[in-house]
PDB file of C-alpha atoms in Angstrom:
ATOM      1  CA  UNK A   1      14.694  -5.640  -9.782  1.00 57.00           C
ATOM      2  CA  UNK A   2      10.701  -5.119 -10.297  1.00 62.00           C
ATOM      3  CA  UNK A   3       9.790  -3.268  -7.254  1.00 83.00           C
ATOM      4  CA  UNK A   4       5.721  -3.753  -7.695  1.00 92.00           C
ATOM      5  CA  UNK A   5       3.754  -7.372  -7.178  1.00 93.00           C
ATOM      6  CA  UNK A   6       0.622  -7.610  -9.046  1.00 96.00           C
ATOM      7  CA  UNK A   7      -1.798 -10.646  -9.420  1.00 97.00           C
ATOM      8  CA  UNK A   8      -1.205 -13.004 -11.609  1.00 96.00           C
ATOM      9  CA  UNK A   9      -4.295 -13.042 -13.279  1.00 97.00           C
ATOM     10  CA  UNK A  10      -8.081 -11.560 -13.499  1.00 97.00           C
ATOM     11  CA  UNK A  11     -11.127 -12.403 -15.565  1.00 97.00           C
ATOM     12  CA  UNK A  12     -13.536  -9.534 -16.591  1.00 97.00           C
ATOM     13  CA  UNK A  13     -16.640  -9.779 -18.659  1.00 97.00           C
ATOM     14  CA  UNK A  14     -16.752  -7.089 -21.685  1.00 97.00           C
ATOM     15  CA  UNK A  15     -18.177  -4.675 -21.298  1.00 97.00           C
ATOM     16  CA  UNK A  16     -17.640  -3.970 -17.494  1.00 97.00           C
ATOM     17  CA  UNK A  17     -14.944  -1.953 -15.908  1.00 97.00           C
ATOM     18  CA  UNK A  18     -11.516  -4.238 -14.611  1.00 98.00           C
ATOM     19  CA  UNK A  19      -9.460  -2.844 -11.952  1.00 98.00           C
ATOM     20  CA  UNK A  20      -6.204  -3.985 -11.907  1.00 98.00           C
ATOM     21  CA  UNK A  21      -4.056  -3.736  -8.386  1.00 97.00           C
ATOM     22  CA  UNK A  22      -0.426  -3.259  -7.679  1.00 96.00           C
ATOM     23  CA  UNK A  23       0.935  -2.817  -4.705  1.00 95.00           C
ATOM     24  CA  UNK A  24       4.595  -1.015  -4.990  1.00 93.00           C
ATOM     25  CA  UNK A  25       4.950  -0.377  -1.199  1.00 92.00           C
ATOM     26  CA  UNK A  26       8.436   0.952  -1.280  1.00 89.00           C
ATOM     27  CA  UNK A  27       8.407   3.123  -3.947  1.00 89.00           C
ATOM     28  CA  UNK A  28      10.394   6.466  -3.531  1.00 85.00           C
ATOM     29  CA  UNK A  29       8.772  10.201  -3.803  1.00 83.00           C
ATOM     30  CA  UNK A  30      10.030  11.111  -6.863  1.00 83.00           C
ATOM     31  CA  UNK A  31       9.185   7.571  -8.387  1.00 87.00           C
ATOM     32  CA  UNK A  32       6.223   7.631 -11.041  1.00 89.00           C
ATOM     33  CA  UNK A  33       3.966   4.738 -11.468  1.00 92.00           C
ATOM     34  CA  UNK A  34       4.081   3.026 -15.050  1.00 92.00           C
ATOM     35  CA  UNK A  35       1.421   0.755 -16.938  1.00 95.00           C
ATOM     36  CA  UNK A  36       1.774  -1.142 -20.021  1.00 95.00           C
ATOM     37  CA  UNK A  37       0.265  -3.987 -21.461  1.00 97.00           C
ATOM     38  CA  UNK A  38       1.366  -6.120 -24.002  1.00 96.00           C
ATOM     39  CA  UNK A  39      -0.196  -8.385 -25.884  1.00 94.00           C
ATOM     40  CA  UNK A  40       0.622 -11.791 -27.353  1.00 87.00           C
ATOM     41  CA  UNK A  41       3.967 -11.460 -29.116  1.00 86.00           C
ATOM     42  CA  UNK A  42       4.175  -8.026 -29.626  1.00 93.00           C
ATOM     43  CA  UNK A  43       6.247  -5.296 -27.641  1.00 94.00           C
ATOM     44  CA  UNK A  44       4.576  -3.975 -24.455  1.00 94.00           C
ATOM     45  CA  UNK A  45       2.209  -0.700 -25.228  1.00 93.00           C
ATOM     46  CA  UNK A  46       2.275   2.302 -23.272  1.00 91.00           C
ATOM     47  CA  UNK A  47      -0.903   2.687 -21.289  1.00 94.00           C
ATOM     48  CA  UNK A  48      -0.388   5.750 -18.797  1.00 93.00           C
ATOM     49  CA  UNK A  49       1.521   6.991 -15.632  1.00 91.00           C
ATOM     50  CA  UNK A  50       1.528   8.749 -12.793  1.00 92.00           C
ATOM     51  CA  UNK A  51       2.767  10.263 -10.140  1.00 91.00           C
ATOM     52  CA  UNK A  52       0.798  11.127  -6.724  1.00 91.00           C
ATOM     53  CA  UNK A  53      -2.338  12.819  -8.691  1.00 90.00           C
ATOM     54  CA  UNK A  54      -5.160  10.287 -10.226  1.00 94.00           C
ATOM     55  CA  UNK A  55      -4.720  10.293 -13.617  1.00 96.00           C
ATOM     56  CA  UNK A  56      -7.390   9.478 -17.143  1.00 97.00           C
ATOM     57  CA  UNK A  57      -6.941   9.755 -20.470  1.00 95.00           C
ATOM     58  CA  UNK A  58      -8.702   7.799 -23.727  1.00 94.00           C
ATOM     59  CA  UNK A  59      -7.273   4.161 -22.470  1.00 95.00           C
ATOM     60  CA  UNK A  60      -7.903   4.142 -18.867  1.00 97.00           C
ATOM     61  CA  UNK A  61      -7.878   5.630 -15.665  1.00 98.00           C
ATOM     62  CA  UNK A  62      -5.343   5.435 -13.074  1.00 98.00           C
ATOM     63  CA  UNK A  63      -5.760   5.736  -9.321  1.00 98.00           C
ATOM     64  CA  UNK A  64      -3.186   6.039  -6.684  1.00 96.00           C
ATOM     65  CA  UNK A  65      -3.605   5.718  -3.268  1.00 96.00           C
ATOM     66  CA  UNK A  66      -2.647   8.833  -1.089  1.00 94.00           C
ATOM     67  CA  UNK A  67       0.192   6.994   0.508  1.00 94.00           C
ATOM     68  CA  UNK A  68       1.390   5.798  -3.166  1.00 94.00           C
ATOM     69  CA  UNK A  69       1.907   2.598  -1.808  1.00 94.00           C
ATOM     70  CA  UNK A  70      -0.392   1.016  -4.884  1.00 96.00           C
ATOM     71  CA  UNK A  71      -2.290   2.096  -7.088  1.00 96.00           C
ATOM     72  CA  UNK A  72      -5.144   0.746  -9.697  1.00 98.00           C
ATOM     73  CA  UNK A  73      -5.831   0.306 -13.287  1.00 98.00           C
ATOM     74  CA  UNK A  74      -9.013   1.321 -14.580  1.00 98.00           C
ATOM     75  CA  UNK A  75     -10.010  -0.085 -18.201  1.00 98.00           C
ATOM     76  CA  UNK A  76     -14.374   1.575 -17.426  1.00 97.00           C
ATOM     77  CA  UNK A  77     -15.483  -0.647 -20.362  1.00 96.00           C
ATOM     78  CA  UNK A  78     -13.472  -4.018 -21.198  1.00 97.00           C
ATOM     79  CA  UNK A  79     -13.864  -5.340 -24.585  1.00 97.00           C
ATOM     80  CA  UNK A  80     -12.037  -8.552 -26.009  1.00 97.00           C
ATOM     81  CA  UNK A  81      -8.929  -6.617 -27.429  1.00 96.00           C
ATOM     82  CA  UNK A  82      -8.314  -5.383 -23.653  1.00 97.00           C
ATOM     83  CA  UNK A  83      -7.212  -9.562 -23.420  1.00 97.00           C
ATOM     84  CA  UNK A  84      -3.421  -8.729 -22.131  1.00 97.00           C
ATOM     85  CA  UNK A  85      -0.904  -8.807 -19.734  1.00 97.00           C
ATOM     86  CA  UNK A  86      -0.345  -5.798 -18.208  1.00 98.00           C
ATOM     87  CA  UNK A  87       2.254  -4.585 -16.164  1.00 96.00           C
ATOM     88  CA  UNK A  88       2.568  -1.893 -13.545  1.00 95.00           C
ATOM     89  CA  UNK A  89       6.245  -0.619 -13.353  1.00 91.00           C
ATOM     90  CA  UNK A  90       7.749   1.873 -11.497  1.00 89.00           C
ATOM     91  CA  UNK A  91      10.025   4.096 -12.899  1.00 80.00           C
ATOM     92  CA  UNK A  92      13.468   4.124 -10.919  1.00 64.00           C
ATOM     93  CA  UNK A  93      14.567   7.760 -11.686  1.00 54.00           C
ATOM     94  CA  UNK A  94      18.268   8.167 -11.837  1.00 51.00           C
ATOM     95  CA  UNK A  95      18.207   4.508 -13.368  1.00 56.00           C
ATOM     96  CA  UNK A  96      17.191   5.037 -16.627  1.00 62.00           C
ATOM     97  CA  UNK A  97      15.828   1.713 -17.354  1.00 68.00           C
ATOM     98  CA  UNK A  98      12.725  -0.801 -16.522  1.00 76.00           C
ATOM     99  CA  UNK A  99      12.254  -3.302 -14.889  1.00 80.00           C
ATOM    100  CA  UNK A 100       9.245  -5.536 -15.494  1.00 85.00           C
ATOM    101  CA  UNK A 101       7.387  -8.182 -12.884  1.00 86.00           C
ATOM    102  CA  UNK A 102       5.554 -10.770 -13.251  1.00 89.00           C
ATOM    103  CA  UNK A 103       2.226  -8.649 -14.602  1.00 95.00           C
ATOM    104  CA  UNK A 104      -1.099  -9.711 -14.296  1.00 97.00           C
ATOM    105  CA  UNK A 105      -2.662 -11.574 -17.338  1.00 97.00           C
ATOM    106  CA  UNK A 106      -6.035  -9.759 -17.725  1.00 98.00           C
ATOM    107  CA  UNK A 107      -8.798 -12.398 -19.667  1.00 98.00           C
ATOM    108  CA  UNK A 108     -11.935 -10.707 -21.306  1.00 98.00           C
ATOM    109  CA  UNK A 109     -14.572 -12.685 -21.120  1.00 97.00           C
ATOM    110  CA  UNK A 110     -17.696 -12.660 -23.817  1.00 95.00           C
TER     111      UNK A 110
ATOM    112  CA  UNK B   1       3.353   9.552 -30.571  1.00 68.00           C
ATOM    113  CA  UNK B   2       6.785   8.328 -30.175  1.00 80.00           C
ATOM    114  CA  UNK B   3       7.180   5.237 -32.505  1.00 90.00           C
ATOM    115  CA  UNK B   4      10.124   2.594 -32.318  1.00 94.00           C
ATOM    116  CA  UNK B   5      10.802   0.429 -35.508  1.00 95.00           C
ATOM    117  CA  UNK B   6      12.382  -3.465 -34.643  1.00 97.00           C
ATOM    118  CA  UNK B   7      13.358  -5.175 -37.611  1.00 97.00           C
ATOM    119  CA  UNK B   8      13.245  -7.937 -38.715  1.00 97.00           C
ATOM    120  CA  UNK B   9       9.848  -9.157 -37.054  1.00 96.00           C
ATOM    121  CA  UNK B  10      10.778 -13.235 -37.162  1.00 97.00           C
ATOM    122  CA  UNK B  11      13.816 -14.787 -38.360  1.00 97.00           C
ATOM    123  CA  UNK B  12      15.394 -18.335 -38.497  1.00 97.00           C
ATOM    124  CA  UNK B  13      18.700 -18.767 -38.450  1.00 96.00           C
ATOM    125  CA  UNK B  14      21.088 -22.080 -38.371  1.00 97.00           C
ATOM    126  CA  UNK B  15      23.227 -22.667 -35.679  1.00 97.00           C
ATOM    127  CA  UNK B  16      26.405 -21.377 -35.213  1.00 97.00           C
ATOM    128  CA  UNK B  17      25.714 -17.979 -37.413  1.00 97.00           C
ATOM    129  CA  UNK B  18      24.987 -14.832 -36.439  1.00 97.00           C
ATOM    130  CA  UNK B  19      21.436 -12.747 -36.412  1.00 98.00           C
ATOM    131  CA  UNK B  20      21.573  -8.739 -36.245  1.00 98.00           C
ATOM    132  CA  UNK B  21      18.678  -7.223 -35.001  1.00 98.00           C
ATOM    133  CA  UNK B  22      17.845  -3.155 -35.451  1.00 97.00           C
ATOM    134  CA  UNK B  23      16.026  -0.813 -33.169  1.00 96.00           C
ATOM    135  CA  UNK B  24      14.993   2.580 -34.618  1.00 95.00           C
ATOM    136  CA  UNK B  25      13.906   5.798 -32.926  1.00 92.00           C
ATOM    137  CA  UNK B  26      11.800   7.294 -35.842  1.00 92.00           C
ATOM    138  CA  UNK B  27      10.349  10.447 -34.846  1.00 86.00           C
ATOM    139  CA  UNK B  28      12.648  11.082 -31.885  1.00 86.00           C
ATOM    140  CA  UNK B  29      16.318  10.836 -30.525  1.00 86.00           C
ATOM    141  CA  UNK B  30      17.531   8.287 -28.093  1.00 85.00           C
ATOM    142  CA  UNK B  31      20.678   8.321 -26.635  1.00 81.00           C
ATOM    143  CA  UNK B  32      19.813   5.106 -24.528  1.00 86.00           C
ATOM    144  CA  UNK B  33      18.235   2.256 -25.707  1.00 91.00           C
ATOM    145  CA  UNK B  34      17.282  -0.642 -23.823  1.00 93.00           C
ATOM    146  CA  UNK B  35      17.171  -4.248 -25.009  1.00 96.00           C
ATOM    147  CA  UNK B  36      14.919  -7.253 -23.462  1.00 95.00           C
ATOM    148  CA  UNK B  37      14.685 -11.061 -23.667  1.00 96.00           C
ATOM    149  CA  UNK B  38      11.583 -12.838 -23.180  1.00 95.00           C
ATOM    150  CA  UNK B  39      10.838 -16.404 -23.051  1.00 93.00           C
ATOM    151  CA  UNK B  40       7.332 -17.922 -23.442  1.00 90.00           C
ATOM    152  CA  UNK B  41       4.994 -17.023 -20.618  1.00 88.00           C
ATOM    153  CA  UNK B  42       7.564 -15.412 -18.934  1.00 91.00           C
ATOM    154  CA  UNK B  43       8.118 -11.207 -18.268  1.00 92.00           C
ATOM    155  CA  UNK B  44      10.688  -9.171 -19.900  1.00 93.00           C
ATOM    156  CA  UNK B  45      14.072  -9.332 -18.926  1.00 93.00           C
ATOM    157  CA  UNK B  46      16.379  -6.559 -19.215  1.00 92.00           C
ATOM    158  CA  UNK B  47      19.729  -7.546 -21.302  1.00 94.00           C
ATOM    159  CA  UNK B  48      21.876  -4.146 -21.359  1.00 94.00           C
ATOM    160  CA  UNK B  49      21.292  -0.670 -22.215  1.00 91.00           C
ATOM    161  CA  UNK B  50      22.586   0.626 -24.888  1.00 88.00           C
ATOM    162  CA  UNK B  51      24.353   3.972 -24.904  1.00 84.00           C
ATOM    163  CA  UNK B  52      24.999   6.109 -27.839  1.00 83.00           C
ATOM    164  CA  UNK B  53      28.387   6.735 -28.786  1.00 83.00           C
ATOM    165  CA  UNK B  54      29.715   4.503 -25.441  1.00 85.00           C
ATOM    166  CA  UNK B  55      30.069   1.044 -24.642  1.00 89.00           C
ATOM    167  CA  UNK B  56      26.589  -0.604 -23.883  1.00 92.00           C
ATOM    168  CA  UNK B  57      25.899  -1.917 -20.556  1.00 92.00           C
ATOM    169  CA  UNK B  58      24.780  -5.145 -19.950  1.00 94.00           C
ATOM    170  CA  UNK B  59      22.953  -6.427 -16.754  1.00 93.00           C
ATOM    171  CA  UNK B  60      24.451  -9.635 -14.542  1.00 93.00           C
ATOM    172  CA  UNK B  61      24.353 -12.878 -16.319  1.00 94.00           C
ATOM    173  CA  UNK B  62      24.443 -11.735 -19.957  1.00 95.00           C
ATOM    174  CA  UNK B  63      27.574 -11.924 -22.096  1.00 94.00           C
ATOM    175  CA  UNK B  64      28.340  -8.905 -23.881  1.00 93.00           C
ATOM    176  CA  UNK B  65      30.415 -10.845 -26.418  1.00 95.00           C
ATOM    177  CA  UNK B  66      27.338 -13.287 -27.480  1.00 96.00           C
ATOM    178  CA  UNK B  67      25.368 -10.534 -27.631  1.00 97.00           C
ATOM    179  CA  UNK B  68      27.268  -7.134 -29.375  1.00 96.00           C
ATOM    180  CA  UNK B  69      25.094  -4.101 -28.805  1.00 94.00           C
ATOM    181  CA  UNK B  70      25.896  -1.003 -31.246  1.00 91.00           C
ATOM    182  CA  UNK B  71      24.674   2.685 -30.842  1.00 89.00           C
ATOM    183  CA  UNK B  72      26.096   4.026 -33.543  1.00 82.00           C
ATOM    184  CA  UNK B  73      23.151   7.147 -33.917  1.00 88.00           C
ATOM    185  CA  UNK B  74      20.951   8.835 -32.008  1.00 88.00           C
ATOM    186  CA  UNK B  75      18.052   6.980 -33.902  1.00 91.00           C
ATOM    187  CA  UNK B  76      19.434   3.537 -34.023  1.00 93.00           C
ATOM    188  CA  UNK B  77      20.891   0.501 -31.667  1.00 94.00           C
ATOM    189  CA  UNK B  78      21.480  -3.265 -33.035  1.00 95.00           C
ATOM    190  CA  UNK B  79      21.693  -5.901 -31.254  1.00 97.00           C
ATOM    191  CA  UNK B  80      24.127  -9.327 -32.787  1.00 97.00           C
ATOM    192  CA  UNK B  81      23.155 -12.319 -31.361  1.00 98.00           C
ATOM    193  CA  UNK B  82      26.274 -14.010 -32.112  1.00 97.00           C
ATOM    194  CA  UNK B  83      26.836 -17.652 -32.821  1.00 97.00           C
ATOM    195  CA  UNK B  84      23.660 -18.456 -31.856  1.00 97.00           C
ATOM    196  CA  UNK B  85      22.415 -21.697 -30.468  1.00 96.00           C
ATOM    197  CA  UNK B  86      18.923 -22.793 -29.798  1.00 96.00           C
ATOM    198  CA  UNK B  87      19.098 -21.930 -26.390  1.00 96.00           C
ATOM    199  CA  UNK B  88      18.984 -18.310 -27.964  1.00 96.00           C
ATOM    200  CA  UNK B  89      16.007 -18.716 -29.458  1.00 97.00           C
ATOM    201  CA  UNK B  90      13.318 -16.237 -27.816  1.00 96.00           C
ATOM    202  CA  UNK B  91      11.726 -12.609 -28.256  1.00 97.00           C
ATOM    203  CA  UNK B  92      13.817  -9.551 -28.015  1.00 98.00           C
ATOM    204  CA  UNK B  93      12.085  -6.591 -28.081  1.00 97.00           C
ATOM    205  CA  UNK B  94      14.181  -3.008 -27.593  1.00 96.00           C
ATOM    206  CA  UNK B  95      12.421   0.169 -26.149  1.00 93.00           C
ATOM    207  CA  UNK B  96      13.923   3.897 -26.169  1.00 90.00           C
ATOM    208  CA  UNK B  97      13.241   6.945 -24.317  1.00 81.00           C
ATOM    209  CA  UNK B  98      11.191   9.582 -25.202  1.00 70.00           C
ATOM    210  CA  UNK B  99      11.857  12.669 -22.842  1.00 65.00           C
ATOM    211  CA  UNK B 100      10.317  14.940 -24.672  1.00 59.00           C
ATOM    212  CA  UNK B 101       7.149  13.367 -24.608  1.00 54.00           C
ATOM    213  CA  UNK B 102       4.941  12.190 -22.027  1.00 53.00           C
ATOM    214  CA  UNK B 103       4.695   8.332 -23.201  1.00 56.00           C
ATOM    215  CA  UNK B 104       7.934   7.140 -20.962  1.00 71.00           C
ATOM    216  CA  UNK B 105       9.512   4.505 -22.637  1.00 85.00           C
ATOM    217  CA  UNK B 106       8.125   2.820 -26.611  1.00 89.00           C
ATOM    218  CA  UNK B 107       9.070  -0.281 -27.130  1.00 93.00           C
ATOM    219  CA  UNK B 108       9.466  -2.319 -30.631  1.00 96.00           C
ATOM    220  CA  UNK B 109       7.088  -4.845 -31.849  1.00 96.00           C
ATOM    221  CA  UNK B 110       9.903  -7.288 -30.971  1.00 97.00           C
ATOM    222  CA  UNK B 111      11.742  -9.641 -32.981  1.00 97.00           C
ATOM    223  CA  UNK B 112      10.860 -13.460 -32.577  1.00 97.00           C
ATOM    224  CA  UNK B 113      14.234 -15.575 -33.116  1.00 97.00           C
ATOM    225  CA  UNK B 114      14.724 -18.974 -34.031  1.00 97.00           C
ATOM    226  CA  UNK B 115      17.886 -20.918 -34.100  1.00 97.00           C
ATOM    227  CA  UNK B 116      17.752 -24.519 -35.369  1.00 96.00           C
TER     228      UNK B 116
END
């Protein structure tokens, strides 16, 4: 079972920064932190992860809080292909599999 | 990157027939291989994981005889829908593995199914 809530959705104008929340409050210490997005019938795209360290790299940014009880998505400049749902998953190690939420349906505005 | 190859993309099939649907590791080995449904507006729902060389395992509410999941390779799993009925019709996307990169798990482009 998805073990993260997210909202379900968030408008951001393009070219500003959207922060996307999750809260995963019971995740466990050796659990990382997944985000993909996926958009409009295609299969979900890798975005980054992490585990208790902030994390960047050319798509986005990923903060998580000290207590790794959530954590945020950080697209710094939206543009209209950034239109998505994403999904913040964490990884149950030992598992071997994912389980996705509900995401949150991210809208770029013009 | 790690890339994952679904095939086909879209198909149509009648009712009553059967639809095989390939997942491909192609620059990496998978011995697990997961397989997802997803209805419109809706998130992806695991179906079973596929194991190579072993029986695949399928997660609570999903018959493993309508759908027959093969890992035959390291590089490839197939799922059958078998004797498919509309109510079949949806996405199915697969995902693998990659643990020697750093990208978690690639999924497929998916393959969009339609039974009339």
């Amino acid at each position: 079972d998805a073990k993260t809530t997210q909202p379900p959705s968030m408008d951001c104008a393009e070219g500003r920064a959207a922060n996307l929340p999750c809260n995963h409050s019971t995740i466990s210490g050796n659990e990382y932190v997944y985000w993909y997005r996926q958009i409009h019938s295609q299969g979900p795209q890798y975005i980054i992860h992490g585990l208790k360290n902030n994390e960047t790299n050319e798509m986005a940014s990923l903060i998580i809080t000290e207590d790794r009880k959530s954590s945020t998505l950080i697209l710094p400049h939206a543009t209209l292909r950034d239109t998505a749902v994403y999904y913040c998953i964490v990884d149950q190690t030992g598992a071997n599999n994912l389980f996705f939420g509900t995401g949150t349906r991210l809208t770029v505005i013009p | 990157g790690a890339v994952v190859s679904q095939h086909p993309s879209r198909v149509i099939c009648k009712s009553g027939t059967s639809v095989k649907i390939e997942c491909r590791s192609l620059d990496f080995q998978a011995t697990t291989m997961f397989w997802y449904r997803q209805f419109p507006k809706k998130s992806l729902m695991l179906m079973a994981t596929s194991n190579e060389g072993s029986k695949a395992t399928y997660e609570q509410g999903v018959e493993k005889d309508k759908f027959l999941i093969n890992h035959a390779s390291l590089t490839l799993s197939t799922l059958t829908v078998t004797s498919a009925h509309p109510e079949d019709s949806s996405f199915y996307i697969c995902s693998a593995r990659n643990r020697g990169g750093s990208y978690g798990y690639t999924f497929g482009s998916g393959t969009r199914l339609t039974v009339v």
